[in-house]
mmCIF file of C-alpha atoms in Angstrom:
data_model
loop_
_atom_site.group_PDB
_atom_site.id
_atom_site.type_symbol
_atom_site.label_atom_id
_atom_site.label_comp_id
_atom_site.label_asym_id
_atom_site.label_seq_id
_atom_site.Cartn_x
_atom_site.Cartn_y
_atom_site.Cartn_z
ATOM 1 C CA UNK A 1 90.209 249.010 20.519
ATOM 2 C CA UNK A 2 90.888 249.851 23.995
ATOM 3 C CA UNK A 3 87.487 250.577 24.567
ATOM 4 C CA UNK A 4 86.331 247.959 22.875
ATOM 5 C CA UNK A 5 88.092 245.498 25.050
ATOM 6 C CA UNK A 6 86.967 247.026 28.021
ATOM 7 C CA UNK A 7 83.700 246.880 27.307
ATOM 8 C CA UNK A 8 84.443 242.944 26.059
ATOM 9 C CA UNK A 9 86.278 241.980 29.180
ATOM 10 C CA UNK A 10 83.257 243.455 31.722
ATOM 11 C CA UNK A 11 80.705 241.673 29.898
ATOM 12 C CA UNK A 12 82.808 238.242 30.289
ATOM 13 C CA UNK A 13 83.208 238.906 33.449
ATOM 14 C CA UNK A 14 79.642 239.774 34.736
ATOM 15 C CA UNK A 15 78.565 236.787 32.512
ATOM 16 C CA UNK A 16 80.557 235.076 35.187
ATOM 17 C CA UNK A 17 78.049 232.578 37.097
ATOM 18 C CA UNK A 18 77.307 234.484 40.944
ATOM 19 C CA UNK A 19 78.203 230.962 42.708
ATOM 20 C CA UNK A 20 81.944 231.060 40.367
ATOM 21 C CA UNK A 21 82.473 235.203 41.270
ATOM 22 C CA UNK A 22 81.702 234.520 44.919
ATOM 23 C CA UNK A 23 84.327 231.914 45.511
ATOM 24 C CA UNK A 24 87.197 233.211 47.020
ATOM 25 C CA UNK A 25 90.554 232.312 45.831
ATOM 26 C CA UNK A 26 93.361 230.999 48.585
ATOM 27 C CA UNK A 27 95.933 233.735 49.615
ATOM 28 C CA UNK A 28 99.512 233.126 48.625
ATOM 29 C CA UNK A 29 101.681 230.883 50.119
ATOM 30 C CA UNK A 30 105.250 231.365 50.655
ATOM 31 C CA UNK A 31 107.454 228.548 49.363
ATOM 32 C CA UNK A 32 110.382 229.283 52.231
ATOM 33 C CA UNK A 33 111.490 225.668 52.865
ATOM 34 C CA UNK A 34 112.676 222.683 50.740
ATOM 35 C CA UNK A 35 109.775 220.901 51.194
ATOM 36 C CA UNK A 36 107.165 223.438 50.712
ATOM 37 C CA UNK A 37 109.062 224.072 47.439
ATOM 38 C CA UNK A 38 109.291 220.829 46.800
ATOM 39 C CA UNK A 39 107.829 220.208 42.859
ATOM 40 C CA UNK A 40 107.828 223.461 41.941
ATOM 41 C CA UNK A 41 111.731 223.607 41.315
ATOM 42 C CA UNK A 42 111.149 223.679 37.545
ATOM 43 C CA UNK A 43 109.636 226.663 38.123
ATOM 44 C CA UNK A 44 112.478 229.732 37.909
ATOM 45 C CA UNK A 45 113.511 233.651 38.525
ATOM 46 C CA UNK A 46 114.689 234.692 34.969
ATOM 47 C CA UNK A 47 116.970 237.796 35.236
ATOM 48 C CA UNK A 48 116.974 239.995 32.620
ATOM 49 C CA UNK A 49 119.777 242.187 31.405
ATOM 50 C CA UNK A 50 120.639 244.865 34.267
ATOM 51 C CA UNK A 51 117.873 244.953 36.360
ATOM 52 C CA UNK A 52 115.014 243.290 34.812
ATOM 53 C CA UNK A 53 112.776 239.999 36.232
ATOM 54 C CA UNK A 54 110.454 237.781 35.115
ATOM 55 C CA UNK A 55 109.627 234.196 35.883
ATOM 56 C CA UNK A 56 109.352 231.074 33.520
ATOM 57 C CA UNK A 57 109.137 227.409 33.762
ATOM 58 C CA UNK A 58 110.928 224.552 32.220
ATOM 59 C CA UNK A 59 108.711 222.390 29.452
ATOM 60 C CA UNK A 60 111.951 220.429 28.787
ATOM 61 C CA UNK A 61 114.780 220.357 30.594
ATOM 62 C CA UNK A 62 116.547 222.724 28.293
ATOM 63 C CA UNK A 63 113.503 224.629 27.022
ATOM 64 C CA UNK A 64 112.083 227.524 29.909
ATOM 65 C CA UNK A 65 108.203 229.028 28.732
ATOM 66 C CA UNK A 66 107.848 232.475 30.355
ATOM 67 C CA UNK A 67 106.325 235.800 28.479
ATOM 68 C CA UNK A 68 106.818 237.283 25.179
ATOM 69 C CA UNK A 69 107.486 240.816 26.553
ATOM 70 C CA UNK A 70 109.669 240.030 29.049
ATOM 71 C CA UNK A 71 112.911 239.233 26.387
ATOM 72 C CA UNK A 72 112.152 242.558 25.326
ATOM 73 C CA UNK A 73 114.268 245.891 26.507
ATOM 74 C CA UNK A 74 112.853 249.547 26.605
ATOM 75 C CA UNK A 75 113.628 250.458 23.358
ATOM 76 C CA UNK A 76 111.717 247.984 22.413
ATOM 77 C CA UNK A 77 114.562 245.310 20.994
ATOM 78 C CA UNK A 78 114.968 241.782 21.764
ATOM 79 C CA UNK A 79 117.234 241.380 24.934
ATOM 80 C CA UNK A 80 120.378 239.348 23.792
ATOM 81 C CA UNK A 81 120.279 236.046 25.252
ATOM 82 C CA UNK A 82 123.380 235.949 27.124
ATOM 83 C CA UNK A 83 121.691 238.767 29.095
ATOM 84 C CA UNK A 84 119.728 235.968 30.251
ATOM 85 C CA UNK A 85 120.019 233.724 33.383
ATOM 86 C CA UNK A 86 117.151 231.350 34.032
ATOM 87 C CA UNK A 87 117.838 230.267 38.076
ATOM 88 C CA UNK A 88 115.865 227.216 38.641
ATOM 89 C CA UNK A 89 114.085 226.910 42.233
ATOM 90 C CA UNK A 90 115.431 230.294 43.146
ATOM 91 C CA UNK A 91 114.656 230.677 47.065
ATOM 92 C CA UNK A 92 116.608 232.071 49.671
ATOM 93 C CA UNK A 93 119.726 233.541 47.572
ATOM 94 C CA UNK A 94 120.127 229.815 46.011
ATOM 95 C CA UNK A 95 118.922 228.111 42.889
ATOM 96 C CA UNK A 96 118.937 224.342 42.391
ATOM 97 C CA UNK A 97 120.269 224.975 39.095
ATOM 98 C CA UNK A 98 121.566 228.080 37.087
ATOM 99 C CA UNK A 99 121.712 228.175 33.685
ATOM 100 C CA UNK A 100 122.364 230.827 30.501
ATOM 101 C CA UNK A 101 120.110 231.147 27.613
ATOM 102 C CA UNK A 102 121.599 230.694 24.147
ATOM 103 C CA UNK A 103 118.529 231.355 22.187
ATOM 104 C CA UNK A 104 115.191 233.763 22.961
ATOM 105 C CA UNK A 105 112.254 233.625 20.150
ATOM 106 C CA UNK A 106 109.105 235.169 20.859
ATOM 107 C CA UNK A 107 106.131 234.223 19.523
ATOM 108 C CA UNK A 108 106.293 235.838 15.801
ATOM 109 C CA UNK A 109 102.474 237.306 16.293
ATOM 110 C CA UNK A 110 103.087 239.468 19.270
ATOM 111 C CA UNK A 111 104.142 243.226 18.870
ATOM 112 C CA UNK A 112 105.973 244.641 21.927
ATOM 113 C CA UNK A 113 104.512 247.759 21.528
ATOM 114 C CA UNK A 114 101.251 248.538 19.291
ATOM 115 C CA UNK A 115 97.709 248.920 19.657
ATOM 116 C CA UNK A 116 96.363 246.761 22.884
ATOM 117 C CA UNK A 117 94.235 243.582 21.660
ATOM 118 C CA UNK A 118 93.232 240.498 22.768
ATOM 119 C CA UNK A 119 95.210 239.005 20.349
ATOM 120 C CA UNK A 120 98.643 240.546 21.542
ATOM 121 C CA UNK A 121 98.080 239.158 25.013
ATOM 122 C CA UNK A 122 97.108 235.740 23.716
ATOM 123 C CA UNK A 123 100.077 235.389 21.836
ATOM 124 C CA UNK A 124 102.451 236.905 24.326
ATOM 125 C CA UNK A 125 104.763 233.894 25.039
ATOM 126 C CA UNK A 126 107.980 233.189 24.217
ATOM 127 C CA UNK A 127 110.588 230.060 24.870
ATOM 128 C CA UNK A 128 114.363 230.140 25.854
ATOM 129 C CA UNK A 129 116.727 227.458 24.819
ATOM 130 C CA UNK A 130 118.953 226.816 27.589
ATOM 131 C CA UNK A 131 122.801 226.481 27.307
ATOM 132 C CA UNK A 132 122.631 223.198 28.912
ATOM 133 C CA UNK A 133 120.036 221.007 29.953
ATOM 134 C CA UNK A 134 118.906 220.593 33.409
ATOM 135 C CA UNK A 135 118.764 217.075 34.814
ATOM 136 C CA UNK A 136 118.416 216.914 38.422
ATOM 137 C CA UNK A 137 115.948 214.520 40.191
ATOM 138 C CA UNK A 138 114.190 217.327 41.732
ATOM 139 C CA UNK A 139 114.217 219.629 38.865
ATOM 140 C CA UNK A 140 111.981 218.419 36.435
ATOM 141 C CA UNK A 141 110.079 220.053 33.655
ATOM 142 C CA UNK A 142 106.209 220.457 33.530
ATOM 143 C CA UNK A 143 104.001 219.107 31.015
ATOM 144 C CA UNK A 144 101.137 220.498 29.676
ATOM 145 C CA UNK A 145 97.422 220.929 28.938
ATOM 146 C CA UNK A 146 93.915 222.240 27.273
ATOM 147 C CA UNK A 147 92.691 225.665 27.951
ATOM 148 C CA UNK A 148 90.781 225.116 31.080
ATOM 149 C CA UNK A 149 87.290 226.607 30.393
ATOM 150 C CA UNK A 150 85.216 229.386 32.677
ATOM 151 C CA UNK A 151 84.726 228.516 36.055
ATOM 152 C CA UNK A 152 87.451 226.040 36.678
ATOM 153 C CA UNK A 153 90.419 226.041 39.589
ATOM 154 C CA UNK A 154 94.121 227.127 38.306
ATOM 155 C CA UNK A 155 97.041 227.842 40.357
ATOM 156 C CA UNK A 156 100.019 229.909 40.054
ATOM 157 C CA UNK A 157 103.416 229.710 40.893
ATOM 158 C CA UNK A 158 105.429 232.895 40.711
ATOM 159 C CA UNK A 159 108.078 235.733 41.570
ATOM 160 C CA UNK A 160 107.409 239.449 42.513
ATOM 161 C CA UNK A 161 109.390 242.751 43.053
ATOM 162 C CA UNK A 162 108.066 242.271 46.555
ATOM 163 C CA UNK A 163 108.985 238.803 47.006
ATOM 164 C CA UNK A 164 111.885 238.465 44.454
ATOM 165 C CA UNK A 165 113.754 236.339 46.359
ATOM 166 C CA UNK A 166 111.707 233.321 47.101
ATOM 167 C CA UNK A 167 108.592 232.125 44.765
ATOM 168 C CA UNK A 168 105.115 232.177 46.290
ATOM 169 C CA UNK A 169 101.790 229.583 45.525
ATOM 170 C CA UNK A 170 98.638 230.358 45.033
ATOM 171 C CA UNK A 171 97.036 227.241 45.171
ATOM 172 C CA UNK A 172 93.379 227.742 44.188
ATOM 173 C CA UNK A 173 92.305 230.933 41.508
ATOM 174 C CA UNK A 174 89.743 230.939 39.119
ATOM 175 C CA UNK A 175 89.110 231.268 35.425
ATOM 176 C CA UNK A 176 86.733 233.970 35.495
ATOM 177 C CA UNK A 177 86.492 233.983 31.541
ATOM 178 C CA UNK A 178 87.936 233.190 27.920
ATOM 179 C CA UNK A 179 88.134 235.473 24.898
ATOM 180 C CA UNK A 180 90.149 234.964 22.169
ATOM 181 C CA UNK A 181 92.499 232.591 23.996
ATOM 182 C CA UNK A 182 93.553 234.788 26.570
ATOM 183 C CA UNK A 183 92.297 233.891 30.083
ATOM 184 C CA UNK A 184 90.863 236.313 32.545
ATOM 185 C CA UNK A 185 91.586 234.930 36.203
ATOM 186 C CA UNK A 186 91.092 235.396 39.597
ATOM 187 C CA UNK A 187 94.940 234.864 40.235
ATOM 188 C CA UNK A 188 96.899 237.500 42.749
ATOM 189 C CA UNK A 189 100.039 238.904 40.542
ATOM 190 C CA UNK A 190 102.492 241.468 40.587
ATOM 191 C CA UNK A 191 105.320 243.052 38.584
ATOM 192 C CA UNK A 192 107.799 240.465 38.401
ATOM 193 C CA UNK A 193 105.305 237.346 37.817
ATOM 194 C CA UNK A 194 105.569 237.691 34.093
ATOM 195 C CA UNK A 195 105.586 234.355 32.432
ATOM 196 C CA UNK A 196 104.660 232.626 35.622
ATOM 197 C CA UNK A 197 103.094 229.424 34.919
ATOM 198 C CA UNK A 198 99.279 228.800 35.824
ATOM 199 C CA UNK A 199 98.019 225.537 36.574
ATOM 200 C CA UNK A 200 95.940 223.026 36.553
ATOM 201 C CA UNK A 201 95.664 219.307 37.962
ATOM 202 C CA UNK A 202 95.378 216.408 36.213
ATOM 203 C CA UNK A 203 95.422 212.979 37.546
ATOM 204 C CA UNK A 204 97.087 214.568 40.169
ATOM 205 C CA UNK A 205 99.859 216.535 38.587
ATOM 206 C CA UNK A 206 100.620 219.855 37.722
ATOM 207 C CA UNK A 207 100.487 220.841 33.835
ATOM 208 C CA UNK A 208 100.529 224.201 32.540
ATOM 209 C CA UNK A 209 97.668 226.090 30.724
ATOM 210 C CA UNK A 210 98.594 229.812 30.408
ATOM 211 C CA UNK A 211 101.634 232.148 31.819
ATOM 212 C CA UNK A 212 100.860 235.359 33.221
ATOM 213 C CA UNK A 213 100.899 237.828 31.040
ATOM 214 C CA UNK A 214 98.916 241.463 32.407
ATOM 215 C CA UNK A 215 97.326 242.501 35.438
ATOM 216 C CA UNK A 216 94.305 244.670 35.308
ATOM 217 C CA UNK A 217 91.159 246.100 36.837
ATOM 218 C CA UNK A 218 87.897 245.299 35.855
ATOM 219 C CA UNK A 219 85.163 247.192 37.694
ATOM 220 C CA UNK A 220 87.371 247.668 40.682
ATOM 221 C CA UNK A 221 88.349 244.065 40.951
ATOM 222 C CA UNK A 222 91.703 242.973 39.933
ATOM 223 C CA UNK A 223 92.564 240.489 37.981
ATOM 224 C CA UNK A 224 95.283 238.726 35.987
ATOM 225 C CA UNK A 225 95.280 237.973 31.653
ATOM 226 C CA UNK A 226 96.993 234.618 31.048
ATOM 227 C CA UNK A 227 97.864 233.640 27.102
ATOM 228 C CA UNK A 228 96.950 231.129 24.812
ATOM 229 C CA UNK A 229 99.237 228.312 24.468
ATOM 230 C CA UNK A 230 98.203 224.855 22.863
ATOM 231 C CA UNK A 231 98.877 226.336 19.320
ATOM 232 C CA UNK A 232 101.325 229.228 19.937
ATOM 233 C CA UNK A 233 103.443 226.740 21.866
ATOM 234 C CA UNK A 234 103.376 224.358 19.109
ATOM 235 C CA UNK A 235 104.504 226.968 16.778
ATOM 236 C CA UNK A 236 107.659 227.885 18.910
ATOM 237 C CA UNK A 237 108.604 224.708 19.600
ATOM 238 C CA UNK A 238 108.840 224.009 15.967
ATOM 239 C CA UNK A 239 110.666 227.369 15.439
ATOM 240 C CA UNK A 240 112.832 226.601 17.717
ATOM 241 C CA UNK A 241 113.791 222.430 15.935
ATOM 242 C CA UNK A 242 114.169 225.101 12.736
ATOM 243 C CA UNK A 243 117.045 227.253 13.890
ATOM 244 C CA UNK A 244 117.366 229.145 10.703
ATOM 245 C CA UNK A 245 113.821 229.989 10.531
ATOM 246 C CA UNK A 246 113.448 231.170 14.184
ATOM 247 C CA UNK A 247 115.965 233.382 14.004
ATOM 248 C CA UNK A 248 114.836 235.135 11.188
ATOM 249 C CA UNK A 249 111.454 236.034 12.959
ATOM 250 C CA UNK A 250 113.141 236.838 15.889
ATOM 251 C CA UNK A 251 115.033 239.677 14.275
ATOM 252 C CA UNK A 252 112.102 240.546 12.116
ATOM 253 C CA UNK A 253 109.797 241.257 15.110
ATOM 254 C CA UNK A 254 112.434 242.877 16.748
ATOM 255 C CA UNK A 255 112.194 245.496 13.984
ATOM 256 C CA UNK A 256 108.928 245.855 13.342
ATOM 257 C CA UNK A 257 107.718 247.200 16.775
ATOM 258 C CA UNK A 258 107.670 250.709 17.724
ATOM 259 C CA UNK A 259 109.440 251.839 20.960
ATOM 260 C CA UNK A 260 107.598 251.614 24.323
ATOM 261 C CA UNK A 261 107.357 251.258 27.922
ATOM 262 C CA UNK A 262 108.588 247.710 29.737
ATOM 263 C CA UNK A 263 105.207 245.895 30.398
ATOM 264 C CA UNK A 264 102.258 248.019 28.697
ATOM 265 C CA UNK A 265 99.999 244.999 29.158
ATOM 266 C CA UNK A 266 96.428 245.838 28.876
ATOM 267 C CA UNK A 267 94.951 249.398 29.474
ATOM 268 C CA UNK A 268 91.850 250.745 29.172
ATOM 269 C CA UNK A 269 90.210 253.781 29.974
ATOM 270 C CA UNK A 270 86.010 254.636 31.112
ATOM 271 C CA UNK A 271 86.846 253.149 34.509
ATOM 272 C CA UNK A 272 87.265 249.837 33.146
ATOM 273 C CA UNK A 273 90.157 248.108 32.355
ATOM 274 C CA UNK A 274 93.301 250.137 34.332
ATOM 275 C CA UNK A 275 96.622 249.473 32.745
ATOM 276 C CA UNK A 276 98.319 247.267 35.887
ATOM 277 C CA UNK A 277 101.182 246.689 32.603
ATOM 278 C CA UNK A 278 102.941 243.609 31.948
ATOM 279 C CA UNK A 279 104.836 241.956 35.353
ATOM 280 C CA UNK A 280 108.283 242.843 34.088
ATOM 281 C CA UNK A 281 109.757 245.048 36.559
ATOM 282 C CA UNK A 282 113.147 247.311 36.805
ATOM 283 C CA UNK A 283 114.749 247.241 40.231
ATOM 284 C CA UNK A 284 114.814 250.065 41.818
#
């Protein structure tokens, strides 16, 4: 599988129009003031137990999208969700809002740890039900929208261990291409920017079409995997209106995975795909 993806992944990528390759992406923008951050409060650090990070968004005001993998602890368990702090806005040691989670459900198709595939990253998304709901004027949630298709300009707002502290924009990255829902883009990420939302504009406003999920090589050029979400989104949001139900796939993917690493992501081996691992980070 691994080298079957690598192989898959090069070919999508080299299939790549020359006009779309050559385009450059903008460099990242640091979001240091209240104005430069200003719209991009829904947008949040999520610690995780100890010493884990991620970042996620809010879809509602009491509903944060990040990354399947990141609610999930070494050993390969579901992180309880009161080891969970979603900090809204998070710049400069202050969040406009700070809330707990009270439920975590990942998406019941992704395995933590297994065999890498396509279909793991697509489905690596997960949504956490906050303990309250936000409602500030200048925290508001994102909507969201179709898989953008090859070629077209996304964006990225997100957290890093090297910039954990205040969230960065990338204002212009490319789709470079689409296989079996996941996204490979032209977006710059880093451990940390699990779960970050990615972009797009319409009629003028931001709505999300992927979260970050891997970083990764291909042919010496890195690059970022985004998920699916139109239908795995629509799945957890109707796990998550069915408490009893939710639950019960929580804990059953919880048990079914096998023990591994924080943030295997993608690998590959031949000198294509590197593993760059899922964002999720440890502190050191």
């Amino acid at each position: 599988m691994r080298r079957f993806l690598t192989a898959a992944l090069a070919a999508l990528f080299f299939g790549v129009p020359a006009a779309a390759q050559a385009e450059e992406a903008s460099s990242l923008t640091t979001l240091m003031t209240a104005y430069e951050a200003r719209g991009w409060e829904g947008v949040g650090r999520l610690n995780i137990g100890r010493s884990g990070m991620c970042t996620g968004a809010l879809v509602a005001p009491d509903l944060v999208l990040t990354a399947a993998h990141c609610i999930y602890d070494r050993s390969g368990d579901l992180v309880a969700p009161n080891e969970i702090q979603f900090l809204a806005g998070w710049r400069n040691g202050r969040a406009s809002a700070y809330r707990g989670v009270r439920r975590a459900i990942a998406h019941p198709s992704y395995e933590y740890t297994g065999p890498e595939s396509d279909l793991r990253v697509a489905n690596d998304i997960a949504l956490l039900k906050l303990d309250s709901p936000i409602r500030l004027a200048n925290v508001q949630p994102f909507a969201t929208a179709d898989r953008p298709r090859k070629g077209s300009s996304v964006g990225v707002v997100s957290y890093a261990h090297d910039r954990a502290d205040t969230p960065s924009l990338q204002e212009v990255c490319h789709v470079l291409a689409r296989q079996s829902g996941s996204l490979i883009l032209s977006c710059d990420v880093d451990f940390g920017s699990s779960g970050a939302p990615i972009f797009t504009e319409v009629a003028g406003e931001p709505r999300i079409v992927s979260v970050v999920s891997a970083k990764a090589m291909i042919r010496g050029r890195p690059v970022s995997i985004g998920t699916n979400l139109e239908r795995p989104l629509a799945e957890l949001m109707e796990m998550m209106n069915t408490p009893g139900t939710a639950s019960a796939v929580a804990v059953t993917t919880a048990r079914r995975v096998v023990p591994g690493r924080i943030g295997s992501g993608l690998t590959g081996g031949g000198g294509g795909l590197n593993s760059g691992g899922g964002a999720k980070f440890l502190k050191p």
